[in-house]
Each structure stands twice: as C-alpha cells, then as structure tokens.
Amino acid sequence: MGNKVKLEFISSESARRVTFKKRKAGVLKKISELMTLCGINACAVIYSGSDAQPEVWPSPEEAFRVIEKFKDLPAAQQGKNMMDQKLFLMNAINKLNKKLGREQDKAQRLERELLLFDWLHGNNFYCLKTLMEVIHVLDEKIAMNEELCMKAFHKITLDEVVNG
C-alpha cells in the first residue's frame, strides 16, 4: 500500500507546484474517464495562484456549453444533487442511522429465532417476555409461509389461465 499523504498546506513552493501539476492531471484524467464511462458532459475550471488565467478543460467553448446547459435547468433541479460539507455529513449520518436500525432489527430477529430454537429443543421458559418473543417469531414464520403459499397459488392460477 502507498504511504498516506498528510492533507496540509505544502510550504515548499517547488514541491507545491509539482504536486499541483500532478494532482491537476489526475483530476482531469478522472473527469475524462467519467465522461467516457458514463456518457456525461463535464468540465473543469481550475484557478491557480501562479497563472493569470484559469485553466478551462476540455476547452473554454465546451465548458461554456456545459455551464449553459446547467444554467438552463430549473433552479430546483440545479440544486438537487448539490451539497455542502454539512449537508453531505448529515446525509451520511442519516444513511448510517438507517443502516444501524436495519442491523438492530436483524439482531432482534436473530435473538428471537435463537429463543425459538431453544424452545423447540426442550428448554422451558417461565418468563412471559421470553414466551412473547417466541410467539412473535412463530407469527413471523407463519406470515412468511402464508405469503409464499399465496404467491404459489397465484402462480398456479395464472399458469392455468395462460395454458388453459
């Protein structure tokens, strides 16, 4: 694995210029690959402190065309996928919270199934809560089986209609 680069200002002028040149080339290559692979329009405007004019990629005309196409979109659609760091982090937190909820539900289901397994193998339960958990698992299993039976019934019925 490559060495991790510290993301901090490069104090050496010459090292900063070299890094800028290499990173800029890498970014432009990625944009080009993205355009080719996904069939999208993209452009880049890169301002550098050492250059009087910004660099426009792939060309000023193409960049102008892409930007005008973006400006022609309704305002709501323009901002649809735009986000600042705060919004990005809030979205990431929401996604993680949803995933956490799904994992907690999964863990509860597995715990209930373990209780059912223990009960089926003769372990007695005297706690009402534990019995309720076992009943809940049984109800879930019955509902799943009923749903599978209904799907099979509809498939058989549909096959009879289609095939006569």
PDB file of C-alpha atoms in Angstrom:
ATOM      1  CA  MET A   1       0.000   0.000   0.000  1.00  0.00           C
ATOM      2  CA  GLY A   2       1.087   3.537  -0.682  1.00  0.00           C
ATOM      3  CA  ASN A   3       2.000   5.976   2.035  1.00  0.00           C
ATOM      4  CA  LYS A   4      -0.768   8.180   3.354  1.00  0.00           C
ATOM      5  CA  VAL A   5      -0.297  11.839   2.478  1.00  0.00           C
ATOM      6  CA  LYS A   6      -0.983  14.393   5.170  1.00  0.00           C
ATOM      7  CA  LEU A   7      -3.573  16.833   3.890  1.00  0.00           C
ATOM      8  CA  GLU A   8      -1.984  20.094   4.872  1.00  0.00           C
ATOM      9  CA  PHE A   9      -0.521  23.073   3.081  1.00  0.00           C
ATOM     10  CA  ILE A  10       2.781  22.308   1.325  1.00  0.00           C
ATOM     11  CA  SER A  11       5.167  25.005   2.459  1.00  0.00           C
ATOM     12  CA  SER A  12       7.826  24.386  -0.209  1.00  0.00           C
ATOM     13  CA  GLU A  13       6.947  26.404  -3.334  1.00  0.00           C
ATOM     14  CA  SER A  14       8.593  23.969  -5.764  1.00  0.00           C
ATOM     15  CA  ALA A  15       7.053  20.865  -4.109  1.00  0.00           C
ATOM     16  CA  ARG A  16       3.647  22.596  -4.109  1.00  0.00           C
ATOM     17  CA  ARG A  17       3.907  23.371  -7.853  1.00  0.00           C
ATOM     18  CA  VAL A  18       4.920  19.782  -8.667  1.00  0.00           C
ATOM     19  CA  THR A  19       2.093  18.374  -6.522  1.00  0.00           C
ATOM     20  CA  PHE A  20      -0.417  20.780  -8.091  1.00  0.00           C
ATOM     21  CA  LYS A  21       0.651  19.794 -11.595  1.00  0.00           C
ATOM     22  CA  LYS A  22       0.413  16.052 -10.857  1.00  0.00           C
ATOM     23  CA  ARG A  23      -2.877  16.270  -8.955  1.00  0.00           C
ATOM     24  CA  LYS A  24      -4.436  18.502 -11.605  1.00  0.00           C
ATOM     25  CA  ALA A  25      -3.509  15.992 -14.305  1.00  0.00           C
ATOM     26  CA  GLY A  26      -5.030  13.209 -12.180  1.00  0.00           C
ATOM     27  CA  VAL A  27      -8.285  15.117 -11.658  1.00  0.00           C
ATOM     28  CA  LEU A  28      -8.610  15.911 -15.362  1.00  0.00           C
ATOM     29  CA  LYS A  29      -7.927  12.283 -16.241  1.00  0.00           C
ATOM     30  CA  LYS A  30     -10.658  11.149 -13.826  1.00  0.00           C
ATOM     31  CA  ILE A  31     -13.135  13.615 -15.339  1.00  0.00           C
ATOM     32  CA  SER A  32     -12.280  12.359 -18.817  1.00  0.00           C
ATOM     33  CA  GLU A  33     -12.774   8.743 -17.706  1.00  0.00           C
ATOM     34  CA  LEU A  34     -16.076   9.642 -16.066  1.00  0.00           C
ATOM     35  CA  MET A  35     -17.283  11.269 -19.283  1.00  0.00           C
ATOM     36  CA  THR A  36     -16.286   8.237 -21.356  1.00  0.00           C
ATOM     37  CA  LEU A  37     -17.586   5.556 -18.990  1.00  0.00           C
ATOM     38  CA  CYS A  38     -20.860   7.226 -18.049  1.00  0.00           C
ATOM     39  CA  GLY A  39     -21.626   9.215 -21.192  1.00  0.00           C
ATOM     40  CA  ILE A  40     -21.942  12.508 -19.336  1.00  0.00           C
ATOM     41  CA  ASN A  41     -20.915  16.074 -20.042  1.00  0.00           C
ATOM     42  CA  ALA A  42     -18.396  17.614 -17.662  1.00  0.00           C
ATOM     43  CA  CYS A  43     -15.920  20.437 -17.460  1.00  0.00           C
ATOM     44  CA  ALA A  44     -13.407  21.851 -15.038  1.00  0.00           C
ATOM     45  CA  VAL A  45     -12.253  25.361 -14.259  1.00  0.00           C
ATOM     46  CA  ILE A  46      -9.025  25.412 -12.270  1.00  0.00           C
ATOM     47  CA  TYR A  47      -7.646  28.572 -10.751  1.00  0.00           C
ATOM     48  CA  SER A  48      -4.010  28.626  -9.747  1.00  0.00           C
ATOM     49  CA  GLY A  49      -2.269  31.402  -7.885  1.00  0.00           C
ATOM     50  CA  SER A  50       0.656  31.232 -10.275  1.00  0.00           C
ATOM     51  CA  ASP A  51      -1.366  31.557 -13.508  1.00  0.00           C
ATOM     52  CA  ALA A  52      -3.007  34.802 -14.611  1.00  0.00           C
ATOM     53  CA  GLN A  53      -5.883  32.972 -16.349  1.00  0.00           C
ATOM     54  CA  PRO A  54      -7.803  29.953 -15.103  1.00  0.00           C
ATOM     55  CA  GLU A  55      -7.324  26.670 -16.931  1.00  0.00           C
ATOM     56  CA  VAL A  56     -10.545  25.519 -18.573  1.00  0.00           C
ATOM     57  CA  TRP A  57     -10.944  21.887 -19.536  1.00  0.00           C
ATOM     58  CA  PRO A  58     -11.652  20.377 -22.054  1.00  0.00           C
ATOM     59  CA  SER A  59     -11.925  23.758 -23.799  1.00  0.00           C
ATOM     60  CA  PRO A  60     -13.475  27.150 -22.996  1.00  0.00           C
ATOM     61  CA  GLU A  61     -16.203  26.543 -25.611  1.00  0.00           C
ATOM     62  CA  GLU A  62     -17.118  23.112 -24.239  1.00  0.00           C
ATOM     63  CA  ALA A  63     -17.050  24.371 -20.656  1.00  0.00           C
ATOM     64  CA  PHE A  64     -19.323  27.275 -21.627  1.00  0.00           C
ATOM     65  CA  ARG A  65     -21.739  24.820 -23.283  1.00  0.00           C
ATOM     66  CA  VAL A  66     -21.844  22.559 -20.197  1.00  0.00           C
ATOM     67  CA  ILE A  67     -22.329  25.501 -17.832  1.00  0.00           C
ATOM     68  CA  GLU A  68     -25.089  26.987 -20.008  1.00  0.00           C
ATOM     69  CA  LYS A  69     -26.845  23.616 -20.107  1.00  0.00           C
ATOM     70  CA  PHE A  70     -26.668  23.538 -16.312  1.00  0.00           C
ATOM     71  CA  LYS A  71     -27.979  27.115 -16.031  1.00  0.00           C
ATOM     72  CA  ASP A  72     -30.937  26.226 -18.283  1.00  0.00           C
ATOM     73  CA  LEU A  73     -32.135  23.666 -15.738  1.00  0.00           C
ATOM     74  CA  PRO A  74     -34.852  24.759 -13.305  1.00  0.00           C
ATOM     75  CA  ALA A  75     -33.414  26.057 -10.021  1.00  0.00           C
ATOM     76  CA  ALA A  76     -34.803  23.110  -8.058  1.00  0.00           C
ATOM     77  CA  GLN A  77     -33.080  20.641 -10.365  1.00  0.00           C
ATOM     78  CA  GLN A  78     -29.803  22.589 -10.313  1.00  0.00           C
ATOM     79  CA  GLY A  79     -29.550  22.273  -6.559  1.00  0.00           C
ATOM     80  CA  LYS A  80     -30.940  18.727  -6.424  1.00  0.00           C
ATOM     81  CA  ASN A  81     -27.584  16.989  -6.041  1.00  0.00           C
ATOM     82  CA  MET A  82     -25.530  19.894  -4.762  1.00  0.00           C
ATOM     83  CA  MET A  83     -24.472  19.856  -1.147  1.00  0.00           C
ATOM     84  CA  ASP A  84     -22.006  21.481   1.144  1.00  0.00           C
ATOM     85  CA  GLN A  85     -19.954  19.583   3.693  1.00  0.00           C
ATOM     86  CA  LYS A  86     -22.598  19.948   6.417  1.00  0.00           C
ATOM     87  CA  LEU A  87     -25.364  18.549   4.200  1.00  0.00           C
ATOM     88  CA  PHE A  88     -23.057  15.780   2.979  1.00  0.00           C
ATOM     89  CA  LEU A  89     -22.283  14.752   6.563  1.00  0.00           C
ATOM     90  CA  MET A  90     -25.956  14.951   7.565  1.00  0.00           C
ATOM     91  CA  ASN A  91     -26.871  12.652   4.656  1.00  0.00           C
ATOM     92  CA  ALA A  92     -24.092  10.246   5.612  1.00  0.00           C
ATOM     93  CA  ILE A  93     -25.281  10.213   9.246  1.00  0.00           C
ATOM     94  CA  ASN A  94     -28.890   9.575   8.149  1.00  0.00           C
ATOM     95  CA  LYS A  95     -27.796   6.675   5.944  1.00  0.00           C
ATOM     96  CA  LEU A  96     -25.738   5.199   8.774  1.00  0.00           C
ATOM     97  CA  ASN A  97     -28.641   5.593  11.218  1.00  0.00           C
ATOM     98  CA  LYS A  98     -30.952   3.749   8.808  1.00  0.00           C
ATOM     99  CA  LYS A  99     -28.365   1.004   8.399  1.00  0.00           C
ATOM    100  CA  LEU A 100     -27.970   0.808  12.178  1.00  0.00           C
ATOM    101  CA  GLY A 101     -31.749   0.448  12.540  1.00  0.00           C
ATOM    102  CA  ARG A 102     -31.816  -2.379   9.980  1.00  0.00           C
ATOM    103  CA  GLU A 103     -28.951  -4.137  11.755  1.00  0.00           C
ATOM    104  CA  GLN A 104     -30.674  -3.750  15.138  1.00  0.00           C
ATOM    105  CA  ASP A 105     -33.874  -5.228  13.672  1.00  0.00           C
ATOM    106  CA  LYS A 106     -31.849  -8.085  12.226  1.00  0.00           C
ATOM    107  CA  ALA A 107     -30.187  -8.718  15.606  1.00  0.00           C
ATOM    108  CA  GLN A 108     -33.592  -8.782  17.333  1.00  0.00           C
ATOM    109  CA  ARG A 109     -34.938 -11.253  14.756  1.00  0.00           C
ATOM    110  CA  LEU A 110     -31.907 -13.483  15.259  1.00  0.00           C
ATOM    111  CA  GLU A 111     -32.312 -13.337  19.044  1.00  0.00           C
ATOM    112  CA  ARG A 112     -35.978 -14.332  18.704  1.00  0.00           C
ATOM    113  CA  GLU A 113     -35.078 -17.174  16.383  1.00  0.00           C
ATOM    114  CA  LEU A 114     -32.491 -18.373  18.887  1.00  0.00           C
ATOM    115  CA  LEU A 115     -35.158 -18.334  21.586  1.00  0.00           C
ATOM    116  CA  LEU A 116     -37.447 -20.341  19.297  1.00  0.00           C
ATOM    117  CA  PHE A 117     -34.645 -22.801  18.606  1.00  0.00           C
ATOM    118  CA  ASP A 118     -34.033 -23.220  22.344  1.00  0.00           C
ATOM    119  CA  TRP A 119     -37.766 -23.689  22.968  1.00  0.00           C
ATOM    120  CA  LEU A 120     -38.045 -26.282  20.204  1.00  0.00           C
ATOM    121  CA  HIS A 121     -35.174 -28.208  21.791  1.00  0.00           C
ATOM    122  CA  GLY A 122     -36.894 -28.520  25.139  1.00  0.00           C
ATOM    123  CA  ASN A 123     -35.660 -25.518  27.069  1.00  0.00           C
ATOM    124  CA  ASN A 124     -38.513 -24.348  29.275  1.00  0.00           C
ATOM    125  CA  PHE A 125     -39.312 -20.677  29.608  1.00  0.00           C
ATOM    126  CA  TYR A 126     -41.037 -19.251  32.610  1.00  0.00           C
ATOM    127  CA  CYS A 127     -40.595 -15.614  31.671  1.00  0.00           C
ATOM    128  CA  LEU A 128     -43.642 -14.103  29.947  1.00  0.00           C
ATOM    129  CA  LYS A 129     -41.472 -11.765  27.876  1.00  0.00           C
ATOM    130  CA  THR A 130     -39.449 -14.680  26.524  1.00  0.00           C
ATOM    131  CA  LEU A 131     -42.622 -16.564  25.658  1.00  0.00           C
ATOM    132  CA  MET A 132     -43.955 -13.495  23.857  1.00  0.00           C
ATOM    133  CA  GLU A 133     -40.724 -13.312  21.824  1.00  0.00           C
ATOM    134  CA  VAL A 134     -41.112 -16.952  20.805  1.00  0.00           C
ATOM    135  CA  ILE A 135     -44.744 -16.320  19.824  1.00  0.00           C
ATOM    136  CA  HIS A 136     -43.647 -13.307  17.788  1.00  0.00           C
ATOM    137  CA  VAL A 137     -41.122 -15.429  15.865  1.00  0.00           C
ATOM    138  CA  LEU A 138     -43.752 -18.069  15.229  1.00  0.00           C
ATOM    139  CA  ASP A 139     -46.174 -15.395  13.971  1.00  0.00           C
ATOM    140  CA  GLU A 140     -43.490 -14.043  11.602  1.00  0.00           C
ATOM    141  CA  LYS A 141     -42.778 -17.528  10.275  1.00  0.00           C
ATOM    142  CA  ILE A 142     -46.497 -18.221   9.765  1.00  0.00           C
ATOM    143  CA  ALA A 143     -46.926 -14.913   7.916  1.00  0.00           C
ATOM    144  CA  MET A 144     -43.940 -15.696   5.672  1.00  0.00           C
ATOM    145  CA  ASN A 145     -45.352 -19.152   4.887  1.00  0.00           C
ATOM    146  CA  GLU A 146     -48.805 -17.715   4.151  1.00  0.00           C
ATOM    147  CA  GLU A 147     -47.243 -15.183   1.777  1.00  0.00           C
ATOM    148  CA  LEU A 148     -45.265 -17.911  -0.011  1.00  0.00           C
ATOM    149  CA  CYS A 149     -48.419 -20.043  -0.319  1.00  0.00           C
ATOM    150  CA  MET A 150     -50.374 -17.112  -1.774  1.00  0.00           C
ATOM    151  CA  LYS A 151     -47.617 -16.409  -4.318  1.00  0.00           C
ATOM    152  CA  ALA A 152     -47.538 -20.086  -5.298  1.00  0.00           C
ATOM    153  CA  PHE A 153     -51.340 -20.162  -5.562  1.00  0.00           C
ATOM    154  CA  HIS A 154     -51.373 -17.039  -7.782  1.00  0.00           C
ATOM    155  CA  LYS A 155     -48.628 -18.505  -9.961  1.00  0.00           C
ATOM    156  CA  ILE A 156     -50.536 -21.781 -10.368  1.00  0.00           C
ATOM    157  CA  THR A 157     -53.765 -19.888 -11.111  1.00  0.00           C
ATOM    158  CA  LEU A 158     -52.000 -17.657 -13.635  1.00  0.00           C
ATOM    159  CA  ASP A 159     -50.380 -20.682 -15.296  1.00  0.00           C
ATOM    160  CA  GLU A 160     -53.810 -22.356 -15.594  1.00  0.00           C
ATOM    161  CA  VAL A 161     -55.282 -19.237 -17.197  1.00  0.00           C
ATOM    162  CA  VAL A 162     -52.413 -18.834 -19.619  1.00  0.00           C
ATOM    163  CA  ASN A 163     -52.069 -22.516 -20.532  1.00  0.00           C
ATOM    164  CA  GLY A 164     -55.785 -23.333 -20.441  1.00  0.00           C
TER     165      GLY A 164
END
